[in-house]
Amino acid sequence: MSSPTLTAGREHSVAELEDLAFELRSKLLQLCGTYEGAVHIGGDLSAADILTVLFSYGLRVDPTDIAAPERDRFVLSKGHAAVCMYIAMAIRGFFEYDDIVATYGQLDSAYGMHPCKVQLPGVECSTGSLGHGLPLAVGMALGARHRGETHRVVTLLGDGETGEGSVWEAVMAARSNRLGNLVAFIDRNKQLMTSFAEERVMFEPYPDKWRAFGWNVVEVDGHDMAELVAAVDALPDPASDVPTVVICNTVKGKGVDFMEHNLAWHAGSLGAADLERALAALDASRTKESV
Amino acid sequence: MPVTFTFGEFLGARSVIGSTLAELGEDRENLFVLTPDIGATLVEFRDRFPDRFIDVGLAEQACVGIAAGLAYDGNIPVVSGMLPFLSMRALEQIRTDICYPNLPVKIIGTHGGLVGNGGSTHYAVEDLALMSALTNMTVTSIGDPLMVGEIIRQSMSMTGPLYIRLAVGKKDMVLYEPGQHDIRIGKGIIAREGTDLTLFTHGTTVAQALAAAEQVAEAGISVRVVDMFTLKPIDEELILDSAERTDGRFVVLEDHLAYGGLASRIADVIADRRLHLTAFERLGIPQVYAGFGEDEQLRDKHGYGLAATVAAIRRAHAA
């Protein structure tokens, strides 16, 4: 028995998805402008296009039936992008954006800095400590494979967290267990919290490292919606044997010029004046890209 | 039922784990067994259900994370390995991936305490303190090999995580006649009745506690031996009852750091319930890295062997 809306997202065109990504960024900035605590806005903006393409196009999920057995599972390994995921899910119909922005980070809110399944059953699992998401996704993919189910398990990692050894343990486990139903997206923004990644950790040659572990490696511009859609469309059959990693080259703070490539904007909050400035920058970046 | 051993005989807890899991796997198609390259215990399950046996190689963190993913997916995962590594290298995964969402993952491991002569890299001596600190975790330490099977069976209906600590698991003494005791997670076992004082213990030192009680009985000291195999949640009723029935005289013996394990769990109850004890002696590993040697030698060297236990009983009795 299939939930009727499990595939509805795929009806969006690239142009519509670009509009949704703009809406997501705009809502992220508005929340960052009203909430006084820190929002991980830099890594949210770098992941905004990826989470849009996943929740509004790629993932077979049903907001009206969150436990549908045949749904694709999504694990947000970079748990600090929780608010970006909440809003991407709200755009898909899981939650009300107004609830998120009205309660974010407050006592008894379901929406906090890192996702908690106990408080928010619409998310698949509790994450936040980095390097944990891929092992969790491997376990979910093993369970699905064992039951002969054909849904995918998709996880989004930050590139920084792939410095954690547990990620590479899971990379090996996924390939050893032939989990073609597992897909990892990497938000490759090349920034850690306090430094530019390659200054501190030599990640390159990054795609070759995944390739050496036997994964199917796809590389895209993580802000090019057409490329992201093409990557989703070209994912191998979940019954195949090789897990896929989609390395998405991104920019931390993407869309807001004063946040892009700026270490000060790993996390922060925007005052009223800065919010106006950020929204104007977002508008300008869109105009520039559409010319 | 594979129960063919009786009191006083030796049996490997490891073989009980393998046979019990293989038996349970027959009816439970969602039972998975995972190991970080310590699979010898599990051959019966592995051979019968190869598609539900996952050896990730030397990767404790991923092993626990994968188990959590399986549990999120509606399965019952059992992780089996060596406790010094599972309880410390994968501690954060146990805490965050399993305990935080309260998933039904069971962690069963060997090498609890100064056993195996591996040196201090290979002794789990802080594990009970670490596991007891975790919200939602049930913590057990088992000496009797037949009990291991019983606890694994009971654990199938648990909704949250469980930690089972064993010694080496190759040659363990059967302490209880099958059916002799009502064995339930969360309830201690009165392994020997007595009236002068209570000796609390768990795991591999239960046999030593019984031997010490036997020795002092000849001198007219009557010791109640309590096998407090569940450290968390602790059996408060049995502690209160023991204080009342044995004149407020307690000795605690364990193959774990003397602070942070069972003695500390009992001391918490004493403080919270405002018990007034006459004697409280704790026997365990002092703050040292213990070095090499057989377990009996190490216990003697570090002050919690049989002779030290007898001496502590005498001190408590004389108090």
XYZ file of C-alpha atoms in Angstrom:
610
model
C 0.000 0.000 0.000
C 1.590 3.213 -1.107
C 0.907 6.615 0.393
C -0.573 8.747 -2.390
C 1.676 11.764 -1.905
C 4.988 9.938 -1.533
C 6.172 11.007 -4.962
C 4.396 14.331 -5.253
C 7.564 16.361 -4.794
C 8.966 15.234 -8.093
C 6.468 17.361 -9.963
C 8.466 20.528 -9.221
C 10.462 22.060 -12.042
C 13.982 23.383 -11.573
C 12.631 26.954 -11.646
C 10.063 26.144 -8.991
C 12.715 24.522 -6.825
C 14.856 27.657 -7.180
C 11.887 29.675 -5.938
C 11.473 27.315 -2.992
C 15.170 27.586 -2.129
C 14.830 31.369 -2.179
C 11.810 31.102 0.103
C 13.803 28.831 2.429
C 16.710 31.285 2.631
C 14.369 34.185 3.175
C 12.617 32.380 6.031
C 15.958 31.380 7.537
C 17.009 35.025 7.616
C 13.713 36.110 9.125
C 14.090 33.580 11.918
C 17.687 34.677 12.406
C 16.378 38.218 12.717
C 13.768 37.470 15.362
C 15.540 34.872 17.494
C 18.065 36.435 19.822
C 20.225 33.339 20.277
C 22.644 31.868 17.799
C 21.412 30.378 14.536
C 23.880 28.366 12.444
C 23.092 30.587 9.531
C 26.313 30.040 7.555
C 25.901 26.262 7.294
C 22.125 26.634 6.898
C 22.584 28.816 3.832
C 25.161 26.480 2.324
C 22.766 23.542 2.734
C 19.599 25.371 1.637
C 19.608 24.214 -1.988
C 20.435 20.621 -1.040
C 17.670 20.437 1.569
C 15.244 22.016 -0.885
C 15.974 19.477 -3.588
C 15.710 16.660 -1.056
C 12.480 17.636 0.669
C 10.693 19.183 -2.305
C 11.906 16.837 -5.005
C 14.084 13.864 -4.177
C 12.771 12.248 -1.004
C 9.703 10.078 -1.247
C 8.011 11.226 1.942
C 4.468 12.019 2.944
C 3.854 14.848 5.413
C 0.397 13.456 6.159
C 1.763 9.998 6.944
C 5.151 10.527 8.553
C 5.582 6.842 9.436
C 4.667 5.405 6.026
C 6.836 2.246 5.935
C 7.939 2.788 2.342
C 9.056 6.391 2.886
C 12.639 7.380 2.235
C 14.508 8.007 5.503
C 16.489 11.199 5.964
C 19.218 11.632 8.570
C 20.572 15.131 9.163
C 24.101 14.262 10.184
C 25.104 17.934 10.300
C 22.554 18.425 13.050
C 23.386 22.094 13.487
C 21.502 22.725 10.238
C 18.326 21.674 12.055
C 16.461 24.902 11.454
C 17.187 24.729 7.731
C 15.733 21.203 7.744
C 12.682 22.280 9.799
C 11.897 25.015 7.285
C 12.565 22.791 4.256
C 10.160 20.299 5.835
C 7.641 23.077 6.533
C 7.760 24.058 2.865
C 7.007 20.433 2.017
C 4.053 20.525 4.440
C 5.357 18.761 7.534
C 5.194 21.723 9.888
C 3.953 25.308 9.990
C 6.712 27.843 9.525
C 4.875 30.187 11.905
C 5.162 27.572 14.676
C 8.868 27.229 14.061
C 9.603 30.933 14.119
C 7.268 31.568 17.069
C 8.791 28.960 19.355
C 12.317 28.236 18.096
C 14.740 27.575 20.919
C 12.199 28.312 23.628
C 11.267 26.201 26.615
C 9.134 23.198 25.542
C 9.484 23.976 21.841
C 9.824 21.012 19.488
C 12.228 23.095 17.394
C 15.711 23.518 18.804
C 19.277 23.988 17.717
C 19.718 20.264 17.026
C 16.910 17.890 16.021
C 15.313 15.641 18.625
C 13.020 12.854 17.478
C 11.429 12.505 20.909
C 10.279 16.122 20.776
C 9.615 16.259 17.041
C 8.467 12.885 15.670
C 8.508 14.155 12.067
C 12.293 13.877 12.009
C 13.807 10.418 11.697
C 16.387 10.636 14.456
C 18.152 12.759 17.021
C 21.431 14.219 15.834
C 23.801 17.030 16.637
C 27.047 15.445 17.687
C 29.014 15.313 14.455
C 30.101 12.092 12.798
C 27.089 10.118 14.010
C 24.675 10.393 11.083
C 26.328 8.045 8.607
C 26.489 5.078 11.027
C 22.817 5.665 11.891
C 21.949 5.750 8.193
C 23.911 2.539 7.595
C 21.832 0.819 10.291
C 18.594 2.057 8.730
C 19.727 0.958 5.264
C 20.674 -2.491 6.588
C 17.226 -2.867 8.124
C 15.525 -1.920 4.871
C 17.747 -4.221 2.851
C 17.009 -7.118 5.189
C 13.251 -6.715 4.737
C 13.619 -6.386 0.990
C 12.272 -2.843 1.025
C 13.217 -0.487 -1.761
C 13.205 2.921 -0.120
C 16.410 4.928 0.175
C 18.199 6.162 3.273
C 19.637 9.599 2.629
C 21.925 11.554 4.903
C 23.419 15.022 4.730
C 26.871 15.531 6.195
C 28.964 18.621 6.498
C 32.451 18.198 5.051
C 33.985 19.312 8.339
C 32.445 16.433 10.230
C 34.102 13.962 7.885
C 37.163 14.624 10.011
C 35.522 12.310 12.562
C 36.835 8.744 12.408
C 33.379 7.283 12.903
C 32.413 8.597 9.443
C 35.093 6.496 7.766
C 34.185 3.475 9.869
C 30.686 3.793 8.454
C 31.956 4.453 4.929
C 33.654 1.059 5.054
C 30.674 -0.664 6.651
C 28.314 0.714 3.985
C 30.421 -0.545 1.107
C 31.190 -3.871 2.797
C 27.468 -4.485 3.237
C 26.732 -3.406 -0.361
C 24.223 -0.728 0.601
C 23.153 0.702 -2.738
C 20.083 2.068 -0.935
C 22.276 4.519 0.976
C 23.027 8.010 -0.320
C 25.217 10.569 1.424
C 25.088 14.205 0.387
C 28.074 16.268 1.480
C 27.696 19.997 2.045
C 31.252 20.751 0.942
C 31.487 24.381 2.017
C 35.158 24.044 2.951
C 34.789 25.928 6.202
C 35.069 24.653 9.734
C 33.769 26.705 12.639
C 36.943 28.675 13.214
C 38.968 28.220 10.066
C 38.882 27.533 6.377
C 39.087 23.778 6.132
C 42.143 23.307 3.972
C 44.172 25.584 6.259
C 43.788 23.096 9.090
C 42.832 19.736 7.620
C 43.910 18.448 4.245
C 40.641 17.057 2.946
C 41.691 17.083 -0.717
C 41.696 15.097 -2.909
C 38.237 14.778 -1.367
C 36.240 12.872 -4.031
C 39.166 10.489 -4.508
C 39.018 9.553 -0.835
C 35.405 8.415 -1.174
C 36.208 6.713 -4.466
C 39.078 4.839 -2.829
C 36.611 3.419 -0.310
C 34.564 2.001 -3.156
C 31.672 4.457 -3.263
C 29.912 5.782 -6.321
C 31.008 9.422 -6.350
C 29.045 12.258 -7.951
C 30.245 15.832 -7.803
C 27.946 18.826 -8.330
C 27.675 22.538 -7.747
C 25.565 22.478 -4.595
C 23.900 25.748 -5.536
C 22.985 24.768 -9.088
C 19.464 23.396 -8.893
C 19.624 21.761 -12.310
C 22.758 19.859 -11.322
C 21.234 18.794 -8.009
C 18.075 17.587 -9.748
C 20.146 15.695 -12.300
C 22.123 14.026 -9.496
C 18.916 12.944 -7.764
C 17.440 11.667 -11.023
C 20.592 9.646 -11.748
C 20.811 7.877 -8.383
C 21.394 4.144 -8.856
C 18.644 1.648 -8.138
C 18.345 1.128 -4.365
C 18.694 -2.604 -4.988
C 22.219 -2.066 -6.343
C 25.362 -2.791 -4.360
C 27.295 0.450 -4.218
C 26.447 3.380 -1.934
C 26.499 6.829 -3.502
C 27.996 10.062 -2.259
C 26.926 13.335 -3.853
C 29.624 15.866 -3.078
C 27.975 19.261 -3.314
C 30.441 22.124 -3.652
C 28.886 24.969 -1.711
C 29.592 28.330 -0.138
C 29.013 28.914 3.545
C 26.595 31.817 3.916
C 25.510 31.469 0.267
C 23.167 34.219 -0.918
C 24.095 36.898 1.602
C 27.245 38.666 0.444
C 28.488 39.747 3.841
C 28.155 36.213 5.190
C 29.789 34.359 2.290
C 33.291 33.034 3.027
C 33.130 34.860 6.360
C 34.241 32.969 9.481
C 32.216 35.327 11.669
C 28.973 33.860 10.293
C 29.224 30.234 11.362
C 26.464 31.119 13.788
C 24.882 34.336 14.899
C 21.756 36.444 15.014
C 20.653 39.419 12.965
C 19.264 42.613 14.439
C 16.446 44.435 12.652
C 18.811 46.570 10.597
C 21.036 43.656 9.640
C 17.993 41.608 8.735
C 16.956 44.241 6.192
C 20.495 44.300 4.864
C 20.618 40.496 4.622
C 17.246 40.262 2.864
C 18.334 42.960 0.415
C 21.560 41.037 -0.234
C 19.564 37.879 -0.831
C 17.349 39.710 -3.332
C 20.395 41.151 -5.044
C 22.110 37.778 -5.339
C 19.038 36.313 -6.941
C 18.718 39.166 -9.430
C 22.398 38.800 -10.261
C 22.094 35.064 -10.870
C 19.000 35.368 -13.022
C 20.596 37.943 -15.360
C 16.177 -25.381 26.657
C 19.966 -25.751 26.630
C 20.211 -25.944 30.446
C 22.418 -28.891 31.186
C 24.717 -27.486 33.854
C 24.140 -27.344 37.578
C 25.515 -25.576 40.625
C 29.282 -25.540 41.006
C 30.073 -26.627 37.481
C 31.883 -24.461 35.000
C 30.320 -23.121 31.848
C 31.335 -20.384 29.437
C 28.945 -17.418 29.471
C 29.994 -16.819 25.874
C 28.492 -20.068 24.660
C 25.270 -19.202 26.500
C 25.132 -15.853 24.683
C 25.565 -17.515 21.284
C 23.056 -20.280 21.904
C 20.479 -17.972 23.507
C 20.655 -15.441 20.698
C 20.406 -18.211 18.102
C 17.345 -19.562 19.886
C 15.718 -16.110 20.135
C 16.546 -15.278 16.535
C 14.310 -18.111 15.377
C 11.073 -16.342 16.322
C 12.309 -12.779 16.139
C 13.117 -11.849 12.593
C 14.101 -8.366 13.739
C 16.873 -9.555 16.066
C 20.265 -8.426 14.770
C 23.658 -9.167 16.290
C 26.573 -6.810 15.694
C 30.197 -7.008 16.714
C 33.430 -5.098 16.224
C 35.536 -8.137 15.358
C 34.759 -10.066 18.571
C 32.430 -12.592 17.017
C 33.710 -15.880 18.451
C 30.975 -15.737 21.087
C 28.322 -15.512 18.430
C 29.056 -18.316 16.003
C 25.738 -20.072 16.560
C 23.797 -16.949 15.675
C 26.141 -16.106 12.809
C 25.843 -19.545 11.265
C 22.076 -19.687 11.554
C 21.286 -16.076 10.574
C 24.211 -14.784 8.501
C 22.137 -11.943 7.049
C 21.388 -10.626 10.536
C 24.956 -10.911 11.801
C 27.035 -7.822 11.158
C 30.739 -7.751 11.900
C 31.956 -4.235 11.141
C 35.580 -4.988 11.906
C 37.499 -2.821 14.349
C 35.018 0.033 14.526
C 33.224 0.288 17.864
C 31.747 3.725 17.224
C 30.166 2.762 13.914
C 29.059 -0.556 15.409
C 27.008 1.218 18.074
C 25.738 3.845 15.625
C 24.650 1.173 13.139
C 22.886 -0.664 15.963
C 21.028 2.555 16.785
C 20.026 2.948 13.135
C 18.677 -0.605 13.122
C 16.730 0.102 16.306
C 15.242 3.289 14.815
C 14.155 1.025 11.981
C 12.188 -1.214 14.373
C 14.762 -3.906 15.059
C 16.265 -5.373 18.247
C 20.050 -5.024 17.956
C 22.525 -6.750 20.243
C 26.077 -5.438 20.230
C 28.682 -7.824 21.559
C 32.339 -7.082 22.117
C 34.990 -6.261 24.674
C 33.749 -3.797 27.263
C 36.876 -1.698 27.731
C 36.427 -0.504 24.153
C 32.646 -0.500 23.854
C 32.167 1.383 27.112
C 34.791 4.023 26.418
C 35.553 4.435 22.723
C 31.869 4.236 21.847
C 30.646 5.965 25.009
C 29.309 8.997 23.195
C 27.516 6.865 20.620
C 25.956 4.833 23.445
C 24.869 8.021 25.177
C 23.727 10.042 22.186
C 22.607 7.485 19.611
C 21.029 4.934 21.959
C 20.202 6.429 25.360
C 18.988 9.853 24.188
C 16.241 8.367 21.966
C 15.836 5.444 24.441
C 16.306 2.701 21.855
C 16.175 -1.045 22.663
C 19.846 -1.802 21.980
C 21.567 -4.370 24.177
C 25.283 -4.162 24.806
C 26.762 -7.443 26.010
C 30.442 -7.599 26.645
C 33.312 -9.430 28.170
C 36.348 -8.359 30.186
C 34.580 -6.509 32.968
C 37.064 -6.027 35.814
C 40.649 -7.206 36.179
C 40.238 -10.315 34.076
C 42.056 -11.820 31.134
C 45.570 -10.658 32.058
C 45.547 -8.171 29.196
C 46.902 -5.247 31.166
C 45.151 -1.983 31.813
C 44.268 -1.289 28.180
C 42.113 -4.402 28.315
C 40.413 -4.091 31.703
C 36.991 -2.462 31.957
C 37.163 -1.008 35.443
C 35.318 2.285 34.981
C 32.492 0.934 32.826
C 29.807 0.616 35.484
C 30.357 4.197 36.619
C 30.124 5.418 33.024
C 27.053 3.368 32.115
C 25.254 4.171 35.371
C 25.609 7.860 34.601
C 23.588 7.510 31.384
C 19.915 8.419 31.445
C 17.651 5.536 30.293
C 20.414 2.922 30.578
C 19.796 -0.260 32.572
C 23.079 -1.615 33.929
C 23.753 -5.238 34.858
C 26.801 -7.282 35.812
C 26.439 -11.042 35.764
C 28.596 -13.840 37.136
C 26.379 -16.880 36.662
C 26.499 -18.071 33.036
C 22.980 -19.473 33.053
C 21.669 -16.122 34.280
C 23.093 -14.510 31.169
C 20.675 -16.472 29.035
C 17.762 -15.592 31.281
C 18.584 -11.887 31.234
C 18.968 -11.875 27.442
C 15.547 -13.507 27.146
C 13.971 -10.938 29.489
C 15.639 -8.108 27.605
C 13.739 -8.864 24.391
C 10.680 -7.064 25.756
C 12.599 -4.042 27.069
C 11.921 -0.759 25.311
C 15.154 0.966 26.318
C 18.877 0.170 26.320
C 20.593 -2.486 28.406
C 24.224 -3.052 29.385
C 25.341 -6.564 30.365
C 28.800 -6.947 31.876
C 30.534 -10.295 32.024
C 33.995 -11.450 33.048
C 36.062 -13.210 30.390
C 33.122 -15.488 29.799
C 35.132 -18.601 29.010
C 34.852 -20.495 32.285
C 32.327 -19.195 34.783
C 30.978 -21.003 37.824
C 27.287 -21.844 37.835
C 26.127 -20.137 41.053
C 22.450 -20.880 41.088
C 20.503 -24.031 40.447
C 18.195 -23.348 37.529
C 14.804 -22.333 38.924
C 16.161 -21.766 42.427
C 15.821 -17.979 42.307
C 13.380 -15.516 40.836
C 15.750 -13.673 38.522
C 14.394 -10.329 37.384
C 16.144 -7.272 35.985
C 16.019 -4.610 38.703
C 15.814 -7.057 41.597
C 18.815 -8.348 43.529
C 19.249 -12.010 44.451
C 19.825 -13.225 47.996
C 22.513 -15.734 47.125
C 22.948 -16.763 50.742
C 20.839 -15.848 53.755
C 22.482 -14.455 56.888
C 21.775 -12.275 59.912
C 24.936 -10.493 61.075
C 25.845 -8.455 58.031
C 25.180 -8.109 54.312
C 27.845 -8.554 51.692
C 26.736 -6.919 48.426
C 28.484 -7.901 45.233
C 27.966 -8.556 41.519
C 29.445 -10.423 38.601
C 32.544 -12.464 38.933
C 33.068 -11.702 42.662
C 29.821 -13.403 43.743
C 31.668 -16.730 43.924
C 34.374 -15.122 46.085
C 31.728 -13.559 48.341
C 30.087 -16.943 48.871
C 33.470 -18.484 49.683
C 34.208 -15.715 52.212
C 30.793 -16.178 53.827
C 31.448 -19.895 54.089
C 34.795 -19.273 55.724
C 33.506 -16.910 58.431
C 30.488 -19.103 59.098
C 32.887 -21.487 60.800
C 33.665 -18.664 63.231
C 29.973 -18.073 63.864
C 29.481 -15.011 61.627
C 26.322 -15.194 59.584
C 26.637 -13.294 56.269
C 23.821 -12.470 53.898
C 25.253 -12.389 50.374
C 23.323 -10.246 47.917
C 24.053 -10.574 44.206
C 23.105 -7.058 43.132
C 23.432 -7.900 39.449
C 21.326 -4.908 38.439
C 23.211 -1.768 39.415
C 20.709 0.512 37.752
C 17.906 0.715 38.642
C 19.150 -0.425 42.042
C 16.955 -2.619 44.243
C 16.327 -0.100 47.034
C 13.916 -2.373 48.868
C 16.534 -5.059 49.232
C 19.066 -2.528 50.547
C 16.587 -1.240 53.132
C 15.591 -4.766 54.087
C 19.232 -5.793 54.447
C 20.005 -2.808 56.661
C 17.167 -3.788 58.927
C 17.782 -7.510 59.024
C 21.586 -7.439 59.324
C 22.049 -4.756 61.938
C 23.133 -1.968 59.566
C 26.371 -3.699 58.676
C 27.326 -3.584 54.993
C 30.317 -4.799 53.020
C 30.443 -4.131 49.284
C 32.782 -6.155 47.070
C 33.245 -5.578 43.365
C 35.685 -6.027 40.507
C 35.492 -2.335 39.526
C 36.951 0.896 40.810
C 35.945 1.118 44.453
C 34.321 4.494 43.766
C 31.719 4.848 41.026
C 30.372 1.299 40.987
C 28.007 -0.672 43.185
C 29.376 0.733 46.460
C 28.625 4.227 45.219
C 25.150 3.221 44.047
C 24.419 1.771 47.499
C 25.949 4.789 49.231
C 23.547 7.001 47.269
C 20.599 5.024 48.626
C 22.026 5.194 52.150
C 22.343 8.987 51.917
C 19.027 9.595 50.168
C 17.079 7.329 52.526
C 18.977 8.583 55.594
C 19.976 5.113 56.710
C 22.155 4.954 59.796
C 24.646 2.171 59.293
C 26.909 0.574 61.865
C 29.524 -0.435 59.298
C 30.231 0.231 55.615
C 33.279 -1.389 54.037
C 34.012 -1.090 50.349
C 36.303 -3.486 48.521
C 37.333 -2.811 44.957
C 40.090 -1.506 42.741
C 41.916 1.519 44.129
C 42.949 4.380 41.833
C 45.702 2.445 40.128
C 46.368 0.934 36.728
C 46.573 -2.619 37.868
C 49.275 -4.227 35.737
C 49.543 -7.824 34.657
C 48.664 -10.967 36.528
C 45.881 -13.484 36.918
C 42.662 -12.071 38.322
C 43.040 -13.799 41.680
C 46.570 -12.449 42.071
C 45.468 -8.954 41.117
C 42.589 -8.980 43.585
C 44.980 -10.006 46.347
C 47.522 -7.405 45.326
C 44.976 -4.606 45.211
C 43.226 -5.441 48.443
C 39.959 -7.097 47.465
C 40.803 -10.774 47.250
C 39.352 -13.530 49.407
C 41.554 -12.813 52.447
C 40.756 -9.097 52.282
C 37.058 -9.882 51.998
C 37.182 -12.074 55.074
C 39.070 -9.341 56.954
C 36.467 -6.724 55.918
C 33.664 -8.973 57.113
C 35.387 -9.342 60.470
C 35.886 -5.564 60.782
C 32.252 -4.890 59.952
C 31.122 -7.573 62.366
C 33.240 -6.133 65.168
C 32.086 -2.543 64.606
